[in-house]
Short mmCIF file of N, CA and C in Angstrom, two decimals:
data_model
loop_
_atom_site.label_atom_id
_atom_site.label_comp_id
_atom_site.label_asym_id
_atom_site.label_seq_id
_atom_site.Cartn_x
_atom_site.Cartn_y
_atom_site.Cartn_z
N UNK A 1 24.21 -80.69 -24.34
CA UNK A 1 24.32 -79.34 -23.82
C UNK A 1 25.06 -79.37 -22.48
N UNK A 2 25.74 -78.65 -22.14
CA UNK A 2 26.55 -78.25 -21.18
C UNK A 2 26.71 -76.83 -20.59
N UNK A 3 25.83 -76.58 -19.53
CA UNK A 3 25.69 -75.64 -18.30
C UNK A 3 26.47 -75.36 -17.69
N UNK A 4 26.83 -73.76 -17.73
CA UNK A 4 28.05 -72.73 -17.33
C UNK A 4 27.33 -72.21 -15.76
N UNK A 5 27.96 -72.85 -14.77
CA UNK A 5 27.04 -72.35 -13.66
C UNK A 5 28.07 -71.58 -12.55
N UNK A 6 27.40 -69.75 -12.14
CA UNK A 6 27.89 -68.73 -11.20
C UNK A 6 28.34 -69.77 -10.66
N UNK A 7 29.86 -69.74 -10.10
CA UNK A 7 30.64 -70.05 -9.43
C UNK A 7 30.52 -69.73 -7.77
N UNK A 8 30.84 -70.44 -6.48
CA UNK A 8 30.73 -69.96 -5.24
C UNK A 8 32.11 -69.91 -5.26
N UNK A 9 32.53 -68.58 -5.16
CA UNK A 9 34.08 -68.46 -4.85
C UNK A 9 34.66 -67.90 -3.40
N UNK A 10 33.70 -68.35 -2.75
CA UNK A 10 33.55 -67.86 -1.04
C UNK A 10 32.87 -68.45 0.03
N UNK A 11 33.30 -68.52 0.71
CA UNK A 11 32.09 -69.07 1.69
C UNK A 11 30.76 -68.54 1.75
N UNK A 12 30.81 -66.93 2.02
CA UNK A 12 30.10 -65.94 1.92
C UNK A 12 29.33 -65.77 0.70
N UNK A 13 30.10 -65.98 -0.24
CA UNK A 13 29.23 -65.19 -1.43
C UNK A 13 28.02 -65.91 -2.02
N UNK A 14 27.28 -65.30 -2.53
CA UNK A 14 25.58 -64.95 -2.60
C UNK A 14 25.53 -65.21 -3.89
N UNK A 15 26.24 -64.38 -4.63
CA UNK A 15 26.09 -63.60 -6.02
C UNK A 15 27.29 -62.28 -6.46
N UNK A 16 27.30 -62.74 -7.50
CA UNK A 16 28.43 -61.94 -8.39
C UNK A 16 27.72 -61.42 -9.69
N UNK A 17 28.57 -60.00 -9.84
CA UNK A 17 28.15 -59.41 -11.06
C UNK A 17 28.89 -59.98 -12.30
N UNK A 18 27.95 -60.41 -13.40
CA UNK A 18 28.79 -60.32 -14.19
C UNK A 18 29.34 -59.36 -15.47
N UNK A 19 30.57 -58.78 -15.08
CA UNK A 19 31.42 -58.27 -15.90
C UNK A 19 31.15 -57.81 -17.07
N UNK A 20 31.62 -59.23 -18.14
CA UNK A 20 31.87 -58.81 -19.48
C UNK A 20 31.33 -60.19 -19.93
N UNK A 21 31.44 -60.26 -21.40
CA UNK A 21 31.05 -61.67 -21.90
C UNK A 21 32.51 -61.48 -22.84
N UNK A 22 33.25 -62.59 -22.47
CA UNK A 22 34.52 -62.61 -23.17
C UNK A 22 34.08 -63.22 -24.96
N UNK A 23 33.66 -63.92 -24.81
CA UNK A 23 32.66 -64.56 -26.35
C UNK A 23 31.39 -64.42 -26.83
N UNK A 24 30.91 -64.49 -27.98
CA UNK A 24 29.39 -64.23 -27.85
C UNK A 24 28.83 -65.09 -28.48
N UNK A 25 27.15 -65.14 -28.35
CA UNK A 25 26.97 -66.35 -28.95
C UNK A 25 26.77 -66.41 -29.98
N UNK A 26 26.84 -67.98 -30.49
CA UNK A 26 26.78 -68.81 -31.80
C UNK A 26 29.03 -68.61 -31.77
N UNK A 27 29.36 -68.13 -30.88
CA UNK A 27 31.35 -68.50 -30.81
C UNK A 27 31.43 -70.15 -30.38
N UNK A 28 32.41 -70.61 -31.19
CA UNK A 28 32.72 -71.72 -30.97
C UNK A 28 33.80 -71.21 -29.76
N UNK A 29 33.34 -72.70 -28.66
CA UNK A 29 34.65 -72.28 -27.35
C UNK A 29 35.17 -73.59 -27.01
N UNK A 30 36.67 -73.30 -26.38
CA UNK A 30 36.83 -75.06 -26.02
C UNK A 30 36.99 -74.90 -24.52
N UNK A 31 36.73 -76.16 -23.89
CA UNK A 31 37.02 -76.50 -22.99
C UNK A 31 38.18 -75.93 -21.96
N UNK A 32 38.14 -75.06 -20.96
CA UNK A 32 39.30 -74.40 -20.44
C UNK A 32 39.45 -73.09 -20.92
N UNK A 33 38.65 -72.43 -22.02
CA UNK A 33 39.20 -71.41 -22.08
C UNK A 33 37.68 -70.22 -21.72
N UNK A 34 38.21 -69.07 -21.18
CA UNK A 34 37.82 -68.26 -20.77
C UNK A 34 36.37 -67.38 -21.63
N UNK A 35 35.10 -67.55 -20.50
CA UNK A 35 33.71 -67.49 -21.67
C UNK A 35 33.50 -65.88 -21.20
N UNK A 36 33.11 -65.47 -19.82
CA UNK A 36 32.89 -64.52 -19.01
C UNK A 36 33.47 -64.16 -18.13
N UNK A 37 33.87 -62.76 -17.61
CA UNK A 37 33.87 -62.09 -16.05
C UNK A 37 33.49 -61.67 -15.24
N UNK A 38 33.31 -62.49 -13.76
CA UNK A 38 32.72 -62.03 -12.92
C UNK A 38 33.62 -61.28 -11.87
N UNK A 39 32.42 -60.29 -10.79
CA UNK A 39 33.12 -60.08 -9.80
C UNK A 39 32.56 -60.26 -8.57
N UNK A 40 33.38 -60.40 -7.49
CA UNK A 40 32.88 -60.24 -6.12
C UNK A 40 33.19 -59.29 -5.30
N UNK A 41 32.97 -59.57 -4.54
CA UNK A 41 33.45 -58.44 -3.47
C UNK A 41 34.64 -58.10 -3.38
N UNK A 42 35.46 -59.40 -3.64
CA UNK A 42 36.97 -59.54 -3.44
C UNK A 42 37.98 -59.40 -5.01
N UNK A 43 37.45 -59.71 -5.72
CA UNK A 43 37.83 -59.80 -7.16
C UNK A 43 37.14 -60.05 -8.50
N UNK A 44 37.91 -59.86 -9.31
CA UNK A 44 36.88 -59.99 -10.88
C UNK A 44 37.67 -61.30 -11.19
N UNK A 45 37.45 -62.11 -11.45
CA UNK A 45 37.90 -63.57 -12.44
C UNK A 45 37.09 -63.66 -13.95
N UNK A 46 38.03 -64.57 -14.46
CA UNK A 46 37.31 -65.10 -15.40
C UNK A 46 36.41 -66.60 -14.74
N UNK A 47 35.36 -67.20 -15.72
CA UNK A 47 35.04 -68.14 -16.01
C UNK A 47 35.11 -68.79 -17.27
N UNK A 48 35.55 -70.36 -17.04
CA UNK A 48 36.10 -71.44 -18.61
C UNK A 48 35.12 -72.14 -18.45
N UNK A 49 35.11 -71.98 -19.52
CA UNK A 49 34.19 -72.89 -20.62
C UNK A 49 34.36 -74.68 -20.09
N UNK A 50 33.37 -75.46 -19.75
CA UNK A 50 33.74 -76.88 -18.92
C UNK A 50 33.63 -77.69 -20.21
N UNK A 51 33.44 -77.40 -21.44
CA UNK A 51 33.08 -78.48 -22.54
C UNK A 51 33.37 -77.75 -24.30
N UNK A 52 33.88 -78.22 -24.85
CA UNK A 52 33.80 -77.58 -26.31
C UNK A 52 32.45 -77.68 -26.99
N UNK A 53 32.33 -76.61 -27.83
CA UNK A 53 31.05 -76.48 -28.29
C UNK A 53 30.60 -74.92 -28.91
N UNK A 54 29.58 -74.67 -29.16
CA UNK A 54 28.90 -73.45 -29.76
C UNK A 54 28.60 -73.23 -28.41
N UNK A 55 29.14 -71.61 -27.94
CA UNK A 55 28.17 -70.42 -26.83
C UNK A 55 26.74 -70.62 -27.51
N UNK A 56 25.45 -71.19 -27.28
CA UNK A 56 24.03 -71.22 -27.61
C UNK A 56 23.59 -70.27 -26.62
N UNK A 57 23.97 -69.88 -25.66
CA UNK A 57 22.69 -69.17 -24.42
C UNK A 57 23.15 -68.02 -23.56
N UNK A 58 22.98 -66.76 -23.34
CA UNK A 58 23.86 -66.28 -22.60
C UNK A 58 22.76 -65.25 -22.10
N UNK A 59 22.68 -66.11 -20.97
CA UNK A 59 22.41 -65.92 -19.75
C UNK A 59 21.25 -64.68 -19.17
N UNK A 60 22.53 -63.95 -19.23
CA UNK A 60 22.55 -62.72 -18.30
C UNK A 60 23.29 -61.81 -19.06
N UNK A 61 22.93 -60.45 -18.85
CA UNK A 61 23.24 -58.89 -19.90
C UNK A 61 24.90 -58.63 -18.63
N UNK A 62 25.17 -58.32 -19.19
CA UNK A 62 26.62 -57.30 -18.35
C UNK A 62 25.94 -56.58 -17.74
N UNK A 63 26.87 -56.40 -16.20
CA UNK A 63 26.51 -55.82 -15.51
C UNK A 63 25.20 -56.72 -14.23
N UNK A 64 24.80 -57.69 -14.72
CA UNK A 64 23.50 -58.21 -13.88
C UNK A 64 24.38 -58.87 -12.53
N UNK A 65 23.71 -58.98 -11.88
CA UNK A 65 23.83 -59.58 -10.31
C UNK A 65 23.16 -60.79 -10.48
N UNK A 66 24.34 -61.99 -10.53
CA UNK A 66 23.99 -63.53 -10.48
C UNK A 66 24.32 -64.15 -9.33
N UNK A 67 23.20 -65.01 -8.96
CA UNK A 67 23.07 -65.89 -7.93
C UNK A 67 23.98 -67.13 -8.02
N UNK A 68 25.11 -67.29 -6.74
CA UNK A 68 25.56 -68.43 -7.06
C UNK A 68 24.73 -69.74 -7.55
N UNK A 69 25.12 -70.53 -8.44
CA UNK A 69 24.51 -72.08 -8.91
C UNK A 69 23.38 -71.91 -10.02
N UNK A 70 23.41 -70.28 -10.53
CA UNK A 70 22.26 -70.08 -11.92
C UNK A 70 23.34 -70.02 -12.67
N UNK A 71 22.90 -70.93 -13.60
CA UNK A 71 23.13 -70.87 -15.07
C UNK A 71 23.16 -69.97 -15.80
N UNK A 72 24.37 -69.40 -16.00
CA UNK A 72 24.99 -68.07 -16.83
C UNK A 72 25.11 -68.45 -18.50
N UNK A 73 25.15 -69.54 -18.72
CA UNK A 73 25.33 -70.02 -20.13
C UNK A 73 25.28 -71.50 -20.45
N UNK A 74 25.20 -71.92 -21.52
CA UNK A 74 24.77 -72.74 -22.38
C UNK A 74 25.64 -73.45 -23.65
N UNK A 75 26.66 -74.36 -23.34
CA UNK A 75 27.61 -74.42 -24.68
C UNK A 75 27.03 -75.76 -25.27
N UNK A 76 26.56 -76.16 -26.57
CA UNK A 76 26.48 -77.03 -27.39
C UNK A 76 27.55 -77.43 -27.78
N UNK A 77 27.53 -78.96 -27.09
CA UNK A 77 28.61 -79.76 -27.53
C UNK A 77 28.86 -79.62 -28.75
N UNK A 78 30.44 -79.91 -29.22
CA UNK A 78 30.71 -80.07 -30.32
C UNK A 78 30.42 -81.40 -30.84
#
């Protein structure tokens, strides 16, 4: 298993909303490509997927306020 973890994209930042869920689960995803969107204060990004595998876990509903370094998702290795 391989843990999708809120990104610190700031010095500052706390926590980001997240967006959208670009995939859903039981989606096969690979490595590098784009799972969710978050935003900050400053911008919306995506987040990639760090491992190929099945989306197993997701997280957090759209729209929630995530703490940088929690675990937003869950990909089962391929």
């Amino acid at each position: 298993m391989e843990n999708i973890y809120m990104p610190k994209l700031s010095n500052n930042m706390i926590n980001g909303v997240l967006v959208s869920w670009l995939k859903g689960k039981g989606e096969q995803v690979t490595s590098g490509e784009p799972i969710f969107e978050i935003e900050t204060d400053k911008v919306v990004c995506e987040v990639e997927a760090t491992a190929d595998g099945v989306l197993s876990e997701m997280c957090f509903d759209e729209g929630s306020a995530v703490n940088v370094g929690a675990v937003v998702a869950v990909i089962d290795k391929a």
